[in-house]
Amino acid sequence: MSDGQRSPTTDGQIVVTGLTKQYKNVRAVNNLSFTVEPGRVTGFLGPNGAGKTTTLRMLLNLVTPTGGTATISGARYADLSEPLRHVGAVLEASSAHKGRTGINHLRVICAAAGLPKQRADEALALVGLSPAAKRKFKGYSLGMKQRLGIAAAMLGDPRVLILDEPANGLDPEGIRWMRGFLKNLAQEGRTVLVSSHLLSEMQLLADDVVIIAAGQLVRQGPVDQVIGSMAQSARVRVRTPQADALATALKGQSAVVDTDEHGTLLVAGVDAPTVGRTALAAGIELHELTTERPDLEGVFLELTAGKAGIR
């Protein structure tokens, strides 16, 4: 459904500036600012209750902000002409009439938006649902409902795609399909913003991440840079029959030493060669000496520790 590779442009940029949402005594989103660039998949991450869904709903004009602005291609969603041609969004998988078939659901949307009805067939094919086109929505699995939601979002061939937990209900093959699908959209120059709690999948999918907690920005940037910024969190994993002796020797070098449930030492503050030299000098036998590099999940947990959600 794409008209080919799109030229690089600022069109499609999402800019959130000072966005705030107050519900009586609860501030769900607090002076939040971030930018999402075209041609990239951006993961929108945060603990449960961090304000992710509220932020997405404000971006789509479904919730009125208490303060701040959220724009797409320089305009508020409410001010976009033919918004379906600019922005596709999936916030809920099961938002279709249960008695309608998949193809009829999409054709109704096309008619309301002034889109040619063949877009419905094209969108179903795009997400692999053509064989289920005439099956009623109530007979769709959760994964099929997610795909139908994405098909609906793609009807207008939008420049921007916003998805809230799109992998819910998908099996491993479906998740792999989703990853490839969204990456391809970004490669076409589109803007893809994805909220998800599947951090290992987001590390594979996203080019950039925006991490929030308690309604505030915690970290934003390319995935590799965000993980790399926590390189000091790398730990050395050590198995030895003389764990107590090695722990004592390492603590003398200002290392921080913890022990897991299997008796393996987890050492921070010194690198693996230092641990090896310390063990050799003390005549301590090592069975394992490896460096555990931080991943997105570890970085996320460290950045959001103690910052519980507020709704």
XYZ file of C-alpha atoms in Angstrom:
311
model
C 0.000 0.000 0.000
C 3.033 2.250 0.163
C 3.860 4.485 -2.741
C 7.505 3.525 -2.407
C 10.422 4.889 -0.459
C 9.508 8.254 1.001
C 12.065 11.032 0.946
C 13.522 12.158 4.299
C 11.478 15.026 5.700
C 10.402 16.520 8.989
C 6.831 15.592 8.045
C 5.680 12.908 10.460
C 7.661 14.132 13.457
C 5.879 13.796 16.800
C 6.717 16.514 19.326
C 5.454 16.403 22.914
C 6.218 19.528 24.956
C 5.426 20.027 28.635
C 2.458 17.669 28.397
C 0.536 17.395 31.659
C -2.671 15.648 32.708
C -4.198 16.146 36.132
C -7.101 13.995 37.376
C -8.311 15.654 40.589
C -5.516 14.798 43.053
C -3.577 12.564 40.667
C -1.087 13.880 38.113
C -1.009 11.103 35.520
C 1.415 12.918 33.200
C 3.768 15.569 34.532
C 5.485 18.099 32.238
C 6.460 15.408 29.741
C 8.547 16.309 26.682
C 9.998 14.075 23.973
C 10.379 13.809 20.204
C 9.720 10.895 17.838
C 11.477 11.015 14.477
C 10.316 9.722 11.071
C 12.017 6.681 9.612
C 12.501 5.056 12.999
C 10.660 2.740 15.381
C 10.423 4.363 18.804
C 9.554 2.266 21.844
C 7.450 4.062 24.457
C 8.236 2.331 27.736
C 7.249 2.669 31.362
C 5.983 0.670 34.343
C 2.262 -0.015 34.658
C 0.578 3.245 35.562
C 3.438 5.391 34.258
C 1.106 7.426 32.043
C 1.866 5.831 28.670
C -1.719 5.254 27.557
C -2.836 8.652 28.843
C -0.046 10.264 26.823
C -1.029 8.412 23.652
C -4.665 9.356 24.144
C -3.728 13.022 24.528
C -1.629 12.772 21.374
C -4.701 11.452 19.527
C -7.074 14.071 20.992
C -8.990 11.453 22.988
C -8.032 13.094 26.291
C -7.664 16.842 26.823
C -4.313 17.857 28.338
C -4.222 19.977 31.463
C -1.176 21.684 30.012
C 1.435 21.446 27.287
C 1.158 20.429 23.654
C 1.402 17.316 21.492
C 1.775 17.700 17.740
C 2.111 15.458 14.697
C 3.770 17.013 11.656
C 3.552 20.357 13.427
C -0.204 20.233 14.090
C -2.472 18.955 16.812
C -4.319 15.788 15.836
C -7.622 17.683 16.029
C -6.355 20.140 13.422
C -5.210 17.553 10.873
C -7.239 17.425 7.689
C -8.217 13.835 6.863
C -6.480 12.480 9.988
C -6.761 8.842 8.865
C -4.458 9.676 5.961
C -1.918 11.180 8.364
C -2.096 8.977 11.460
C -3.005 5.347 12.037
C -3.551 4.239 15.627
C -4.310 1.029 17.481
C -5.187 1.507 21.143
C -7.559 -1.439 21.596
C -7.655 -4.729 19.717
C -11.349 -5.476 20.243
C -12.909 -2.233 18.990
C -15.119 -3.667 16.241
C -18.752 -4.778 16.004
C -18.831 -8.474 16.917
C -21.335 -9.313 14.193
C -19.348 -7.786 11.338
C -16.857 -9.651 9.230
C -13.309 -8.401 9.070
C -13.717 -7.067 5.547
C -17.020 -5.333 6.351
C -15.481 -3.672 9.399
C -12.754 -2.164 7.240
C -15.149 -1.156 4.464
C -17.300 0.764 6.948
C -14.220 2.707 8.031
C -13.295 3.359 4.404
C -16.766 4.689 3.639
C -16.726 7.005 6.656
C -13.268 8.331 5.776
C -13.896 8.727 2.057
C -11.372 6.050 1.142
C -11.815 3.636 -1.789
C -13.231 0.329 -0.579
C -10.428 -1.675 -2.183
C -8.221 -0.319 0.582
C -9.987 -2.786 2.875
C -8.861 -5.751 0.791
C -5.343 -4.348 0.502
C -5.087 -3.777 4.244
C -6.275 -7.300 5.067
C -3.686 -8.713 2.696
C -1.027 -6.489 4.246
C -1.545 -8.053 7.687
C -2.121 -11.603 6.455
C -5.852 -11.762 7.205
C -7.230 -12.276 3.691
C -8.227 -15.911 4.442
C -10.325 -14.651 7.388
C -11.884 -11.713 5.520
C -15.430 -13.100 5.716
C -15.171 -14.489 9.223
C -17.102 -12.562 11.874
C -15.100 -10.485 14.317
C -16.440 -12.415 17.304
C -14.690 -15.504 15.942
C -11.295 -13.804 15.722
C -8.560 -14.719 18.176
C -6.921 -11.893 20.120
C -3.954 -12.034 17.772
C -6.254 -11.755 14.742
C -8.001 -8.799 16.366
C -4.636 -7.114 16.781
C -3.889 -7.645 13.094
C -7.311 -6.310 12.119
C -6.674 -3.225 14.227
C -3.399 -2.661 12.405
C -5.162 -3.164 9.072
C -7.661 -0.461 10.057
C -4.812 1.842 11.047
C -3.177 1.343 7.631
C -6.288 2.084 5.543
C -5.272 5.673 4.857
C -1.638 4.753 4.125
C -0.625 7.031 7.022
C 2.707 8.692 7.567
C 2.535 8.015 11.332
C 1.561 4.819 13.165
C 0.847 4.785 16.911
C 0.369 1.426 18.630
C -0.415 0.607 22.263
C 0.726 -2.919 23.228
C 0.312 -4.339 19.691
C 1.922 -7.687 20.568
C -0.790 -8.634 23.079
C -2.267 -11.980 22.093
C 0.338 -12.733 19.434
C 2.235 -16.010 19.477
C 6.014 -16.022 18.828
C 5.491 -16.238 15.069
C 3.020 -13.357 15.235
C 5.471 -11.274 17.239
C 8.186 -11.940 14.673
C 5.768 -10.913 11.911
C 4.925 -7.719 13.808
C 8.612 -6.889 14.213
C 9.288 -7.224 10.501
C 6.122 -5.343 9.561
C 6.888 -2.336 11.746
C 10.550 -2.230 10.747
C 9.520 -2.180 7.099
C 7.184 0.746 7.738
C 10.011 2.693 9.368
C 12.320 1.869 6.467
C 9.729 3.464 4.166
C 10.234 6.695 6.114
C 7.187 6.450 8.353
C 7.063 7.320 12.027
C 6.319 4.321 14.262
C 5.599 4.834 17.979
C 5.011 1.631 19.951
C 4.081 1.261 23.603
C 4.994 -2.156 24.985
C 5.969 -4.009 28.151
C 7.866 -6.720 26.215
C 11.320 -5.276 26.784
C 13.306 -8.066 25.140
C 11.194 -7.639 22.007
C 11.561 -3.863 22.115
C 15.334 -4.261 22.161
C 15.036 -6.172 18.875
C 12.422 -3.873 17.339
C 13.086 -0.291 18.371
C 15.645 2.157 17.039
C 14.933 4.637 19.844
C 13.239 4.477 23.227
C 11.374 6.956 25.383
C 11.243 5.741 28.988
C 8.842 7.351 31.447
C 7.946 6.702 35.073
C 5.321 8.376 37.255
C 4.337 10.531 34.292
C 7.801 12.004 33.763
C 10.588 11.438 31.253
C 13.382 9.247 32.585
C 15.503 8.677 29.483
C 15.265 9.122 25.709
C 17.624 8.146 22.914
C 18.780 5.421 20.532
C 18.501 1.982 22.141
C 22.237 1.283 21.951
C 23.086 4.618 23.542
C 20.566 4.191 26.349
C 21.953 0.749 27.136
C 25.533 1.977 26.734
C 24.919 4.837 29.158
C 24.503 2.195 31.851
C 27.727 0.368 30.970
C 28.935 0.952 34.501
C 26.184 -1.455 35.543
C 27.965 -4.384 33.867
C 28.594 -7.193 36.346
C 31.072 -10.036 36.432
C 29.600 -13.463 37.065
C 31.910 -15.847 38.946
C 31.508 -19.487 39.975
C 34.118 -20.858 42.337
C 34.256 -23.441 45.142
C 35.985 -20.759 47.240
C 33.346 -18.077 46.954
C 33.776 -16.633 50.447
C 37.524 -16.239 50.054
C 37.205 -14.587 46.658
C 34.452 -12.273 47.884
C 36.666 -11.121 50.737
C 39.602 -10.507 48.397
C 37.463 -8.546 45.940
C 35.852 -6.398 48.617
C 39.363 -5.346 49.560
C 39.530 -3.761 46.094
C 36.286 -1.824 46.622
C 34.248 -4.267 44.538
C 30.577 -4.783 45.341
C 29.892 -8.500 45.658
C 26.488 -10.175 45.807
C 25.572 -13.852 45.689
C 22.653 -15.367 43.784
C 20.537 -18.319 44.900
C 23.010 -20.770 43.375
C 26.027 -19.382 45.201
C 27.376 -17.603 42.123
C 29.162 -14.336 42.826
C 27.876 -11.221 41.055
C 30.618 -8.621 41.121
C 30.321 -4.914 40.291
C 32.930 -2.183 40.402
C 35.786 -4.176 38.853
C 36.158 -5.877 35.479
C 36.631 -9.563 34.656
C 40.441 -9.365 34.200
C 40.738 -7.833 37.678
C 38.643 -10.636 39.149
C 40.807 -13.198 37.351
C 44.062 -11.659 38.581
C 42.714 -11.455 42.123
C 41.722 -15.121 42.060
C 45.106 -16.151 40.624
C 47.018 -14.205 43.263
C 44.971 -15.857 46.009
C 45.238 -19.345 44.493
C 41.479 -19.538 43.996
C 40.097 -21.889 41.347
C 37.472 -20.442 38.998
C 34.777 -22.465 37.218
C 33.160 -19.507 35.437
C 34.208 -15.933 34.754
C 31.891 -13.971 32.464
C 30.790 -10.376 32.043
C 27.057 -9.706 32.066
C 26.362 -6.702 29.862
C 23.269 -4.639 30.630
C 20.304 -5.161 28.313
C 17.249 -2.994 27.808
C 15.308 -4.807 30.518
C 18.078 -4.336 33.073
C 18.518 -0.680 32.159
C 14.756 -0.099 32.288
C 14.470 -1.669 35.742
C 17.392 0.363 37.046
C 16.106 3.637 35.617
C 12.563 3.156 36.927
C 13.401 1.569 40.295
C 11.363 3.161 43.066
C 9.297 5.209 40.621
C 5.972 3.442 40.874
C 3.064 4.199 38.594
C 0.405 6.567 39.841
C -2.752 5.222 38.244
